[in-house]
PDB file of C-alpha atoms in Angstrom:
ATOM      1  CA  MET C   6       0.056   0.113   0.113  1.00 44.00           C
ATOM      2  CA  LYS C   7       1.521   3.022  -0.825  1.00 50.00           C
ATOM      3  CA  ASN C   8       2.053   5.885   1.727  1.00 52.00           C
ATOM      4  CA  PHE C   9       0.756   9.263   0.995  1.00 59.00           C
ATOM      5  CA  HIS C  10       3.123  11.449   2.816  1.00 61.00           C
ATOM      6  CA  PRO C  11       5.003  15.174   1.152  1.00 68.00           C
ATOM      7  CA  PHE C  12       8.377  13.546   2.507  1.00 69.00           C
ATOM      8  CA  HIS C  13      10.548  12.006  -0.152  1.00 67.00           C
ATOM      9  CA  ILE C  14      12.047   8.347   1.096  1.00 71.00           C
ATOM     10  CA  VAL C  15      15.218   8.074  -0.724  1.00 72.00           C
ATOM     11  CA  ASP C  16      15.552   4.913  -3.140  1.00 74.00           C
ATOM     12  CA  GLN C  17      18.727   2.161  -2.326  1.00 84.00           C
ATOM     13  CA  SER C  18      21.656   4.153  -4.047  1.00 87.00           C
ATOM     14  CA  PRO C  19      25.314   3.164  -4.464  1.00 91.00           C
ATOM     15  CA  TRP C  20      26.961   6.660  -5.082  1.00 91.00           C
ATOM     16  CA  PRO C  21      27.814   7.041  -1.418  1.00 92.00           C
ATOM     17  CA  LEU C  22      29.599   4.146  -0.929  1.00 94.00           C
ATOM     18  CA  THR C  23      31.555   5.256  -4.522  1.00 95.00           C
ATOM     19  CA  ALA C  24      32.095   8.839  -3.259  1.00 94.00           C
ATOM     20  CA  ALA C  25      33.988   7.235  -0.076  1.00 95.00           C
ATOM     21  CA  LEU C  26      36.042   4.731  -2.014  1.00 95.00           C
ATOM     22  CA  GLY C  27      36.779   7.989  -4.354  1.00 94.00           C
ATOM     23  CA  ALA C  28      37.742  10.418  -1.596  1.00 93.00           C
ATOM     24  CA  LEU C  29      40.148   7.677   0.074  1.00 94.00           C
ATOM     25  CA  PHE C  30      41.833   7.012  -2.954  1.00 94.00           C
ATOM     26  CA  LEU C  31      42.147  10.624  -3.891  1.00 92.00           C
ATOM     27  CA  THR C  32      43.278  11.382  -0.410  1.00 90.00           C
ATOM     28  CA  SER C  33      45.713   8.629  -0.373  1.00 92.00           C
ATOM     29  CA  GLY C  34      47.017   8.449  -3.809  1.00 91.00           C
ATOM     30  CA  MET C  35      48.316  12.263  -3.018  1.00 88.00           C
ATOM     31  CA  THR C  36      50.274  10.848  -0.353  1.00 88.00           C
ATOM     32  CA  SER C  37      51.399   8.060  -2.729  1.00 87.00           C
ATOM     33  CA  TRP C  38      52.144  10.786  -5.487  1.00 87.00           C
ATOM     34  CA  ILE C  39      53.973  13.010  -3.216  1.00 81.00           C
ATOM     35  CA  HIS C  40      56.427  10.118  -1.623  1.00 86.00           C
ATOM     36  CA  ILE C  41      56.899   7.359  -4.473  1.00 86.00           C
ATOM     37  CA  LYS C  42      55.871   9.511  -7.398  1.00 84.00           C
ATOM     38  CA  ALA C  43      52.842   7.093  -8.058  1.00 86.00           C
ATOM     39  CA  PRO C  44      49.990   9.334  -9.333  1.00 89.00           C
ATOM     40  CA  LEU C  45      48.144   6.331 -10.453  1.00 92.00           C
ATOM     41  CA  LEU C  46      45.922   6.157  -7.549  1.00 92.00           C
ATOM     42  CA  SER C  47      45.026   9.442  -6.937  1.00 91.00           C
ATOM     43  CA  VAL C  48      44.030   9.341 -10.464  1.00 93.00           C
ATOM     44  CA  ILE C  49      41.582   6.765 -10.291  1.00 95.00           C
ATOM     45  CA  GLY C  50      40.333   8.555  -7.067  1.00 94.00           C
ATOM     46  CA  LEU C  51      39.655  11.497  -8.873  1.00 92.00           C
ATOM     47  CA  ALA C  52      38.114   9.771 -11.698  1.00 95.00           C
ATOM     48  CA  LEU C  53      35.652   8.111  -9.195  1.00 95.00           C
ATOM     49  CA  LEU C  54      34.641  11.080  -7.491  1.00 92.00           C
ATOM     50  CA  VAL C  55      33.761  13.040 -10.950  1.00 91.00           C
ATOM     51  CA  LEU C  56      31.761  10.089 -12.157  1.00 94.00           C
ATOM     52  CA  THR C  57      30.081   9.557  -9.159  1.00 94.00           C
ATOM     53  CA  SER C  58      29.312  13.471  -8.700  1.00 89.00           C
ATOM     54  CA  TYR C  59      27.537  12.911 -12.396  1.00 89.00           C
ATOM     55  CA  GLN C  60      24.957   9.976 -11.565  1.00 91.00           C
ATOM     56  CA  TRP C  61      24.299  11.663  -7.982  1.00 88.00           C
ATOM     57  CA  TRP C  62      23.188  14.814  -9.466  1.00 84.00           C
ATOM     58  CA  ARG C  63      21.838  13.291 -12.326  1.00 86.00           C
ATOM     59  CA  ASP C  64      19.317  10.890 -10.068  1.00 85.00           C
ATOM     60  CA  ILE C  65      18.716  14.303  -7.805  1.00 81.00           C
ATOM     61  CA  HIS C  66      17.695  16.338 -11.105  1.00 79.00           C
ATOM     62  CA  ARG C  67      15.527  13.344 -12.137  1.00 82.00           C
ATOM     63  CA  GLU C  68      13.814  13.004  -8.503  1.00 80.00           C
ATOM     64  CA  ALA C  69      13.431  17.337  -8.260  1.00 76.00           C
ATOM     65  CA  THR C  70      12.329  18.071 -12.398  1.00 76.00           C
ATOM     66  CA  LEU C  71      10.956  14.592 -13.515  1.00 72.00           C
ATOM     67  CA  GLN C  72       9.554  12.674 -11.044  1.00 74.00           C
ATOM     68  CA  GLY C  73       8.632  15.339  -8.507  1.00 71.00           C
ATOM     69  CA  HIS C  74       9.469  14.145  -5.214  1.00 74.00           C
ATOM     70  CA  HIS C  75      10.610  17.621  -4.150  1.00 75.00           C
ATOM     71  CA  SER C  76       7.649  18.471  -1.938  1.00 75.00           C
ATOM     72  CA  ALA C  77       7.727  21.756   0.187  1.00 78.00           C
ATOM     73  CA  LYS C  78       8.801  19.468   3.132  1.00 82.00           C
ATOM     74  CA  VAL C  79      11.535  18.043   0.984  1.00 80.00           C
ATOM     75  CA  MET C  80      12.677  21.532   0.179  1.00 82.00           C
ATOM     76  CA  LEU C  81      12.777  22.614   3.225  1.00 86.00           C
ATOM     77  CA  GLY C  82      14.865  19.984   4.395  1.00 85.00           C
ATOM     78  CA  LEU C  83      17.628  20.463   1.380  1.00 85.00           C
ATOM     79  CA  GLN C  84      17.842  23.936   2.699  1.00 90.00           C
ATOM     80  CA  TRP C  85      18.530  23.411   6.306  1.00 93.00           C
ATOM     81  CA  GLY C  86      21.250  20.568   4.751  1.00 92.00           C
ATOM     82  CA  MET C  87      22.651  23.008   2.579  1.00 93.00           C
ATOM     83  CA  ILE C  88      22.760  25.636   5.356  1.00 95.00           C
ATOM     84  CA  LEU C  89      24.816  23.325   7.735  1.00 96.00           C
ATOM     85  CA  PHE C  90      26.515  22.057   4.979  1.00 95.00           C
ATOM     86  CA  ILE C  91      27.820  26.207   4.679  1.00 96.00           C
ATOM     87  CA  VAL C  92      28.122  26.563   8.793  1.00 96.00           C
ATOM     88  CA  SER C  93      30.638  23.464   8.203  1.00 96.00           C
ATOM     89  CA  GLU C  94      32.313  25.070   5.711  1.00 95.00           C
ATOM     90  CA  ILE C  95      32.638  28.011   8.190  1.00 95.00           C
ATOM     91  CA  PHE C  96      34.590  26.359  10.602  1.00 95.00           C
ATOM     92  CA  PHE C  97      36.772  24.500   8.435  1.00 94.00           C
ATOM     93  CA  PHE C  98      37.965  27.947   7.499  1.00 95.00           C
ATOM     94  CA  VAL C  99      38.050  29.406  10.945  1.00 94.00           C
ATOM     95  CA  SER C 100      40.985  26.530  11.546  1.00 93.00           C
ATOM     96  CA  PHE C 101      43.132  28.282   8.887  1.00 93.00           C
ATOM     97  CA  PHE C 102      42.271  32.072   9.971  1.00 93.00           C
ATOM     98  CA  TRP C 103      42.776  31.061  13.283  1.00 93.00           C
ATOM     99  CA  ALA C 104      46.624  29.502  12.401  1.00 90.00           C
ATOM    100  CA  PHE C 105      47.365  32.383  10.643  1.00 91.00           C
ATOM    101  CA  LEU C 106      46.326  34.732  13.573  1.00 90.00           C
ATOM    102  CA  HIS C 107      48.131  33.063  16.441  1.00 88.00           C
ATOM    103  CA  SER C 108      51.397  32.659  14.332  1.00 87.00           C
ATOM    104  CA  SER C 109      51.357  36.510  13.257  1.00 86.00           C
ATOM    105  CA  LEU C 110      50.200  38.059  16.615  1.00 87.00           C
ATOM    106  CA  SER C 111      53.125  36.165  18.316  1.00 83.00           C
ATOM    107  CA  PRO C 112      56.136  35.433  16.017  1.00 79.00           C
ATOM    108  CA  ASN C 113      58.395  33.073  17.801  1.00 79.00           C
ATOM    109  CA  ILE C 114      62.089  33.462  17.955  1.00 78.00           C
ATOM    110  CA  GLU C 115      62.330  30.727  14.919  1.00 74.00           C
ATOM    111  CA  LEU C 116      60.327  33.387  12.679  1.00 73.00           C
ATOM    112  CA  GLY C 117      62.793  36.148  14.176  1.00 73.00           C
ATOM    113  CA  MET C 118      60.158  37.768  16.249  1.00 78.00           C
ATOM    114  CA  MET C 119      58.306  39.099  13.079  1.00 80.00           C
ATOM    115  CA  TRP C 120      55.819  38.915  10.357  1.00 85.00           C
ATOM    116  CA  PRO C 121      55.933  38.237   7.472  1.00 85.00           C
ATOM    117  CA  PRO C 122      59.263  36.085   8.544  1.00 85.00           C
ATOM    118  CA  LYS C 123      62.324  37.397   7.701  1.00 81.00           C
ATOM    119  CA  GLY C 124      63.239  36.260   3.985  1.00 81.00           C
ATOM    120  CA  ILE C 125      59.777  36.479   2.925  1.00 84.00           C
ATOM    121  CA  ASN C 126      58.726  38.972   0.148  1.00 86.00           C
ATOM    122  CA  PRO C 127      54.604  38.951   0.500  1.00 87.00           C
ATOM    123  CA  PHE C 128      52.159  39.886  -2.944  1.00 89.00           C
ATOM    124  CA  ASN C 129      51.146  43.037  -2.971  1.00 89.00           C
ATOM    125  CA  PRO C 130      47.869  43.288  -2.486  1.00 89.00           C
ATOM    126  CA  LEU C 131      47.227  46.378  -4.777  1.00 91.00           C
ATOM    127  CA  GLN C 132      47.676  44.457  -7.763  1.00 91.00           C
ATOM    128  CA  ILE C 133      46.103  40.578  -8.656  1.00 92.00           C
ATOM    129  CA  PRO C 134      44.777  39.885  -5.194  1.00 93.00           C
ATOM    130  CA  LEU C 135      42.780  43.305  -5.391  1.00 95.00           C
ATOM    131  CA  LEU C 136      41.797  42.546  -9.155  1.00 95.00           C
ATOM    132  CA  ASN C 137      40.524  38.920  -7.786  1.00 95.00           C
ATOM    133  CA  THR C 138      38.768  40.851  -4.887  1.00 96.00           C
ATOM    134  CA  THR C 139      37.109  43.182  -7.977  1.00 96.00           C
ATOM    135  CA  ILE C 140      36.166  39.490 -10.062  1.00 96.00           C
ATOM    136  CA  LEU C 141      34.511  37.983  -6.961  1.00 94.00           C
ATOM    137  CA  LEU C 142      32.530  41.209  -5.671  1.00 94.00           C
ATOM    138  CA  SER C 143      31.656  41.664  -9.303  1.00 96.00           C
ATOM    139  CA  SER C 144      30.116  38.216  -9.327  1.00 95.00           C
ATOM    140  CA  GLY C 145      28.354  38.461  -6.477  1.00 94.00           C
ATOM    141  CA  ILE C 146      26.591  40.785  -8.297  1.00 95.00           C
ATOM    142  CA  SER C 147      25.753  39.057 -11.490  1.00 96.00           C
ATOM    143  CA  ILE C 148      24.299  36.130  -9.471  1.00 95.00           C
ATOM    144  CA  THR C 149      22.160  38.212  -7.461  1.00 95.00           C
ATOM    145  CA  TRP C 150      21.149  39.756 -10.896  1.00 95.00           C
ATOM    146  CA  ALA C 151      20.461  36.096 -12.235  1.00 94.00           C
ATOM    147  CA  HIS C 152      18.357  34.880  -8.684  1.00 94.00           C
ATOM    148  CA  HIS C 153      16.232  38.241  -9.708  1.00 93.00           C
ATOM    149  CA  SER C 154      15.663  37.172 -13.102  1.00 93.00           C
ATOM    150  CA  ILE C 155      14.622  33.774 -12.003  1.00 92.00           C
ATOM    151  CA  LEU C 156      12.294  35.028  -9.587  1.00 92.00           C
ATOM    152  CA  GLU C 157      10.305  37.627 -11.971  1.00 91.00           C
ATOM    153  CA  ASN C 158      10.535  34.926 -15.017  1.00 89.00           C
ATOM    154  CA  LYS C 159      13.128  36.718 -17.220  1.00 90.00           C
ATOM    155  CA  PHE C 160      15.184  33.608 -17.797  1.00 90.00           C
ATOM    156  CA  ASN C 161      17.127  34.887 -20.714  1.00 92.00           C
ATOM    157  CA  GLN C 162      18.299  37.523 -18.307  1.00 93.00           C
ATOM    158  CA  ALA C 163      19.144  35.055 -15.636  1.00 93.00           C
ATOM    159  CA  LYS C 164      20.864  32.873 -18.114  1.00 93.00           C
ATOM    160  CA  LYS C 165      22.799  35.713 -19.259  1.00 94.00           C
ATOM    161  CA  ALA C 166      23.856  36.831 -15.673  1.00 95.00           C
ATOM    162  CA  LEU C 167      24.715  33.244 -14.580  1.00 94.00           C
ATOM    163  CA  ASN C 168      27.019  32.929 -17.729  1.00 95.00           C
ATOM    164  CA  ILE C 169      28.519  36.220 -16.538  1.00 96.00           C
ATOM    165  CA  THR C 170      29.180  34.325 -12.931  1.00 96.00           C
ATOM    166  CA  ILE C 171      30.744  31.811 -14.421  1.00 96.00           C
ATOM    167  CA  LEU C 172      32.705  33.250 -16.602  1.00 96.00           C
ATOM    168  CA  LEU C 173      33.974  35.506 -13.533  1.00 96.00           C
ATOM    169  CA  GLY C 174      34.579  32.189 -11.394  1.00 96.00           C
ATOM    170  CA  ALA C 175      36.989  31.110 -14.110  1.00 96.00           C
ATOM    171  CA  TYR C 176      38.708  34.353 -14.797  1.00 96.00           C
ATOM    172  CA  PHE C 177      39.348  33.812 -11.097  1.00 96.00           C
ATOM    173  CA  THR C 178      41.043  30.855 -10.890  1.00 96.00           C
ATOM    174  CA  LEU C 179      43.621  31.672 -14.105  1.00 96.00           C
ATOM    175  CA  LEU C 180      44.892  34.424 -12.195  1.00 95.00           C
ATOM    176  CA  GLN C 181      45.367  32.790  -8.866  1.00 94.00           C
ATOM    177  CA  ALA C 182      47.229  30.091 -11.026  1.00 94.00           C
ATOM    178  CA  TRP C 183      49.313  32.715 -12.406  1.00 94.00           C
ATOM    179  CA  GLU C 184      49.735  34.344  -8.908  1.00 93.00           C
ATOM    180  CA  TYR C 185      50.788  30.713  -7.599  1.00 92.00           C
ATOM    181  CA  MET C 186      53.005  30.380 -10.274  1.00 91.00           C
ATOM    182  CA  GLU C 187      54.801  33.790  -9.934  1.00 89.00           C
ATOM    183  CA  ALA C 188      55.196  33.236  -6.271  1.00 88.00           C
ATOM    184  CA  PRO C 189      58.478  34.527  -4.480  1.00 88.00           C
ATOM    185  CA  PHE C 190      58.055  32.060  -1.821  1.00 88.00           C
ATOM    186  CA  SER C 191      56.299  28.668  -1.289  1.00 85.00           C
ATOM    187  CA  ILE C 192      54.398  25.660   1.097  1.00 86.00           C
ATOM    188  CA  ALA C 193      57.403  25.300   2.619  1.00 82.00           C
ATOM    189  CA  ASP C 194      58.682  28.440   3.760  1.00 78.00           C
ATOM    190  CA  SER C 195      57.852  28.941   6.985  1.00 82.00           C
ATOM    191  CA  ILE C 196      54.279  28.778   8.672  1.00 86.00           C
ATOM    192  CA  TYR C 197      53.745  32.171   6.268  1.00 89.00           C
ATOM    193  CA  GLY C 198      54.132  29.582   3.088  1.00 89.00           C
ATOM    194  CA  ALA C 199      51.729  26.686   5.047  1.00 90.00           C
ATOM    195  CA  THR C 200      48.922  28.802   6.324  1.00 91.00           C
ATOM    196  CA  PHE C 201      48.757  31.172   2.659  1.00 92.00           C
ATOM    197  CA  PHE C 202      49.011  28.161   0.501  1.00 93.00           C
ATOM    198  CA  VAL C 203      46.488  25.851   2.443  1.00 93.00           C
ATOM    199  CA  ALA C 204      43.884  28.639   3.131  1.00 94.00           C
ATOM    200  CA  THR C 205      43.912  30.416  -0.727  1.00 95.00           C
ATOM    201  CA  GLY C 206      44.090  27.014  -2.218  1.00 93.00           C
ATOM    202  CA  PHE C 207      41.339  25.374  -0.297  1.00 93.00           C
ATOM    203  CA  HIS C 208      39.711  28.772  -1.374  1.00 96.00           C
ATOM    204  CA  GLY C 209      40.446  27.977  -4.825  1.00 94.00           C
ATOM    205  CA  LEU C 210      39.559  24.520  -4.574  1.00 92.00           C
ATOM    206  CA  HIS C 211      35.761  26.223  -3.443  1.00 95.00           C
ATOM    207  CA  VAL C 212      35.852  28.201  -6.361  1.00 96.00           C
ATOM    208  CA  LEU C 213      36.247  25.586  -8.858  1.00 94.00           C
ATOM    209  CA  VAL C 214      33.843  23.757  -7.235  1.00 92.00           C
ATOM    210  CA  GLY C 215      31.228  26.539  -7.100  1.00 94.00           C
ATOM    211  CA  THR C 216      31.944  27.400 -10.734  1.00 95.00           C
ATOM    212  CA  THR C 217      30.935  23.486 -11.855  1.00 92.00           C
ATOM    213  CA  PHE C 218      27.845  24.106  -9.438  1.00 91.00           C
ATOM    214  CA  LEU C 219      26.660  27.112 -11.241  1.00 95.00           C
ATOM    215  CA  LEU C 220      27.720  25.602 -14.739  1.00 93.00           C
ATOM    216  CA  VAL C 221      24.997  22.516 -13.611  1.00 90.00           C
ATOM    217  CA  THR C 222      22.684  25.218 -12.760  1.00 91.00           C
ATOM    218  CA  PHE C 223      23.347  27.045 -16.133  1.00 93.00           C
ATOM    219  CA  LEU C 224      22.767  23.972 -17.974  1.00 90.00           C
ATOM    220  CA  ARG C 225      19.167  22.837 -16.028  1.00 88.00           C
ATOM    221  CA  LEU C 226      18.688  26.685 -16.583  1.00 89.00           C
ATOM    222  CA  LYS C 227      18.659  26.428 -20.224  1.00 89.00           C
ATOM    223  CA  ASN C 228      16.669  23.521 -20.511  1.00 86.00           C
ATOM    224  CA  LEU C 229      13.780  24.830 -18.316  1.00 84.00           C
ATOM    225  CA  ASN C 230      14.369  23.001 -15.754  1.00 83.00           C
ATOM    226  CA  LEU C 231      13.973  25.862 -13.202  1.00 83.00           C
ATOM    227  CA  SER C 232      11.017  28.022 -12.676  1.00 81.00           C
ATOM    228  CA  LYS C 233       9.806  30.935 -10.676  1.00 84.00           C
ATOM    229  CA  THR C 234       8.617  28.400  -7.587  1.00 79.00           C
ATOM    230  CA  HIS C 235      10.888  25.695  -8.068  1.00 78.00           C
ATOM    231  CA  HIS C 236      14.686  26.690  -8.212  1.00 84.00           C
ATOM    232  CA  PHE C 237      16.213  25.607  -4.917  1.00 85.00           C
ATOM    233  CA  GLY C 238      19.519  24.063  -6.922  1.00 86.00           C
ATOM    234  CA  PHE C 239      20.021  27.459  -8.316  1.00 91.00           C
ATOM    235  CA  GLU C 240      19.562  28.852  -4.599  1.00 92.00           C
ATOM    236  CA  ALA C 241      21.980  26.444  -3.168  1.00 93.00           C
ATOM    237  CA  ALA C 242      24.119  27.317  -5.756  1.00 94.00           C
ATOM    238  CA  ALA C 243      24.005  31.332  -4.694  1.00 95.00           C
ATOM    239  CA  TRP C 244      24.472  30.546  -1.238  1.00 95.00           C
ATOM    240  CA  TYR C 245      27.567  28.807  -2.092  1.00 96.00           C
ATOM    241  CA  TRP C 246      28.957  31.272  -4.179  1.00 96.00           C
ATOM    242  CA  HIS C 247      28.358  34.003  -1.740  1.00 96.00           C
ATOM    243  CA  PHE C 248      30.292  31.771   0.987  1.00 96.00           C
ATOM    244  CA  VAL C 249      32.614  31.942  -1.273  1.00 95.00           C
ATOM    245  CA  ASP C 250      33.099  35.773  -1.420  1.00 95.00           C
ATOM    246  CA  VAL C 251      33.158  36.547   2.117  1.00 95.00           C
ATOM    247  CA  VAL C 252      35.756  33.996   2.735  1.00 96.00           C
ATOM    248  CA  TRP C 253      37.770  35.879  -0.057  1.00 96.00           C
ATOM    249  CA  LEU C 254      37.389  39.183   1.743  1.00 95.00           C
ATOM    250  CA  LEU C 255      38.870  37.721   4.702  1.00 94.00           C
ATOM    251  CA  LEU C 256      41.423  35.831   2.934  1.00 94.00           C
ATOM    252  CA  TYR C 257      42.265  39.320   1.306  1.00 94.00           C
ATOM    253  CA  SER C 258      41.756  41.457   4.138  1.00 93.00           C
ATOM    254  CA  LEU C 259      43.560  39.407   6.788  1.00 91.00           C
ATOM    255  CA  ILE C 260      46.595  37.505   4.858  1.00 91.00           C
ATOM    256  CA  TYR C 261      47.329  39.431   1.594  1.00 91.00           C
ATOM    257  CA  TRP C 262      46.629  43.182   3.237  1.00 90.00           C
ATOM    258  CA  TRP C 263      46.746  43.184   7.087  1.00 85.00           C
ATOM    259  CA  GLY C 264      49.445  39.948   7.423  1.00 73.00           C
ATOM    260  CA  GLY C 265      51.570  40.867   4.404  1.00 65.00           C
TER     261      GLY C 265
END
């Protein structure tokens, strides 16, 4: 007998298991790549994660768009899930800021009792970092434009605005890669290099994930899978992108400007 209720009991799925295996292979493979120069396991892990993400997103898209399983109750649960995920991400970055502030406010004798440590030539915050700040702030404006366009059923404008956001995200990634190649210090240069590259590197990874998230949303918008009243996939991507913006502002203010 079928139960009529507003909740969605998901079908059994292999994707949580394959995602966990992919993450295990990727992290273990990175270790073997660093120590014994064997990248095969990390490549397998990355490929498994990419394939799992595609299949899992495909299933969720089918549940939401074609099968109509995402009722108001389900949408509320998804919203809270995304909020809690972003809260966990906030604490993830708090650890990096904590490490940077702890070391910069009380540099020990090994650092020469000074910050930045002796021999470290930090980036000029008025060059690429400022340009990247402008890019991400502009992308925050364009994704807000896309959201309002969806709410007003102006889908052509929404596609233009979302396309601009994706291009700005890709531009930011290219500039950060260029900055890394031109860096006058490395991740091995004391606590400064370690905290700088770990914090900005993980932010860059989040920009790549967010750009992919927006690209999937753009394809759904192009295929008319989103509407004025049913577009949480876009909202989740927008929330995530605004989070990435705020983290970059803190990174720029603390690490590039104040800490440099």
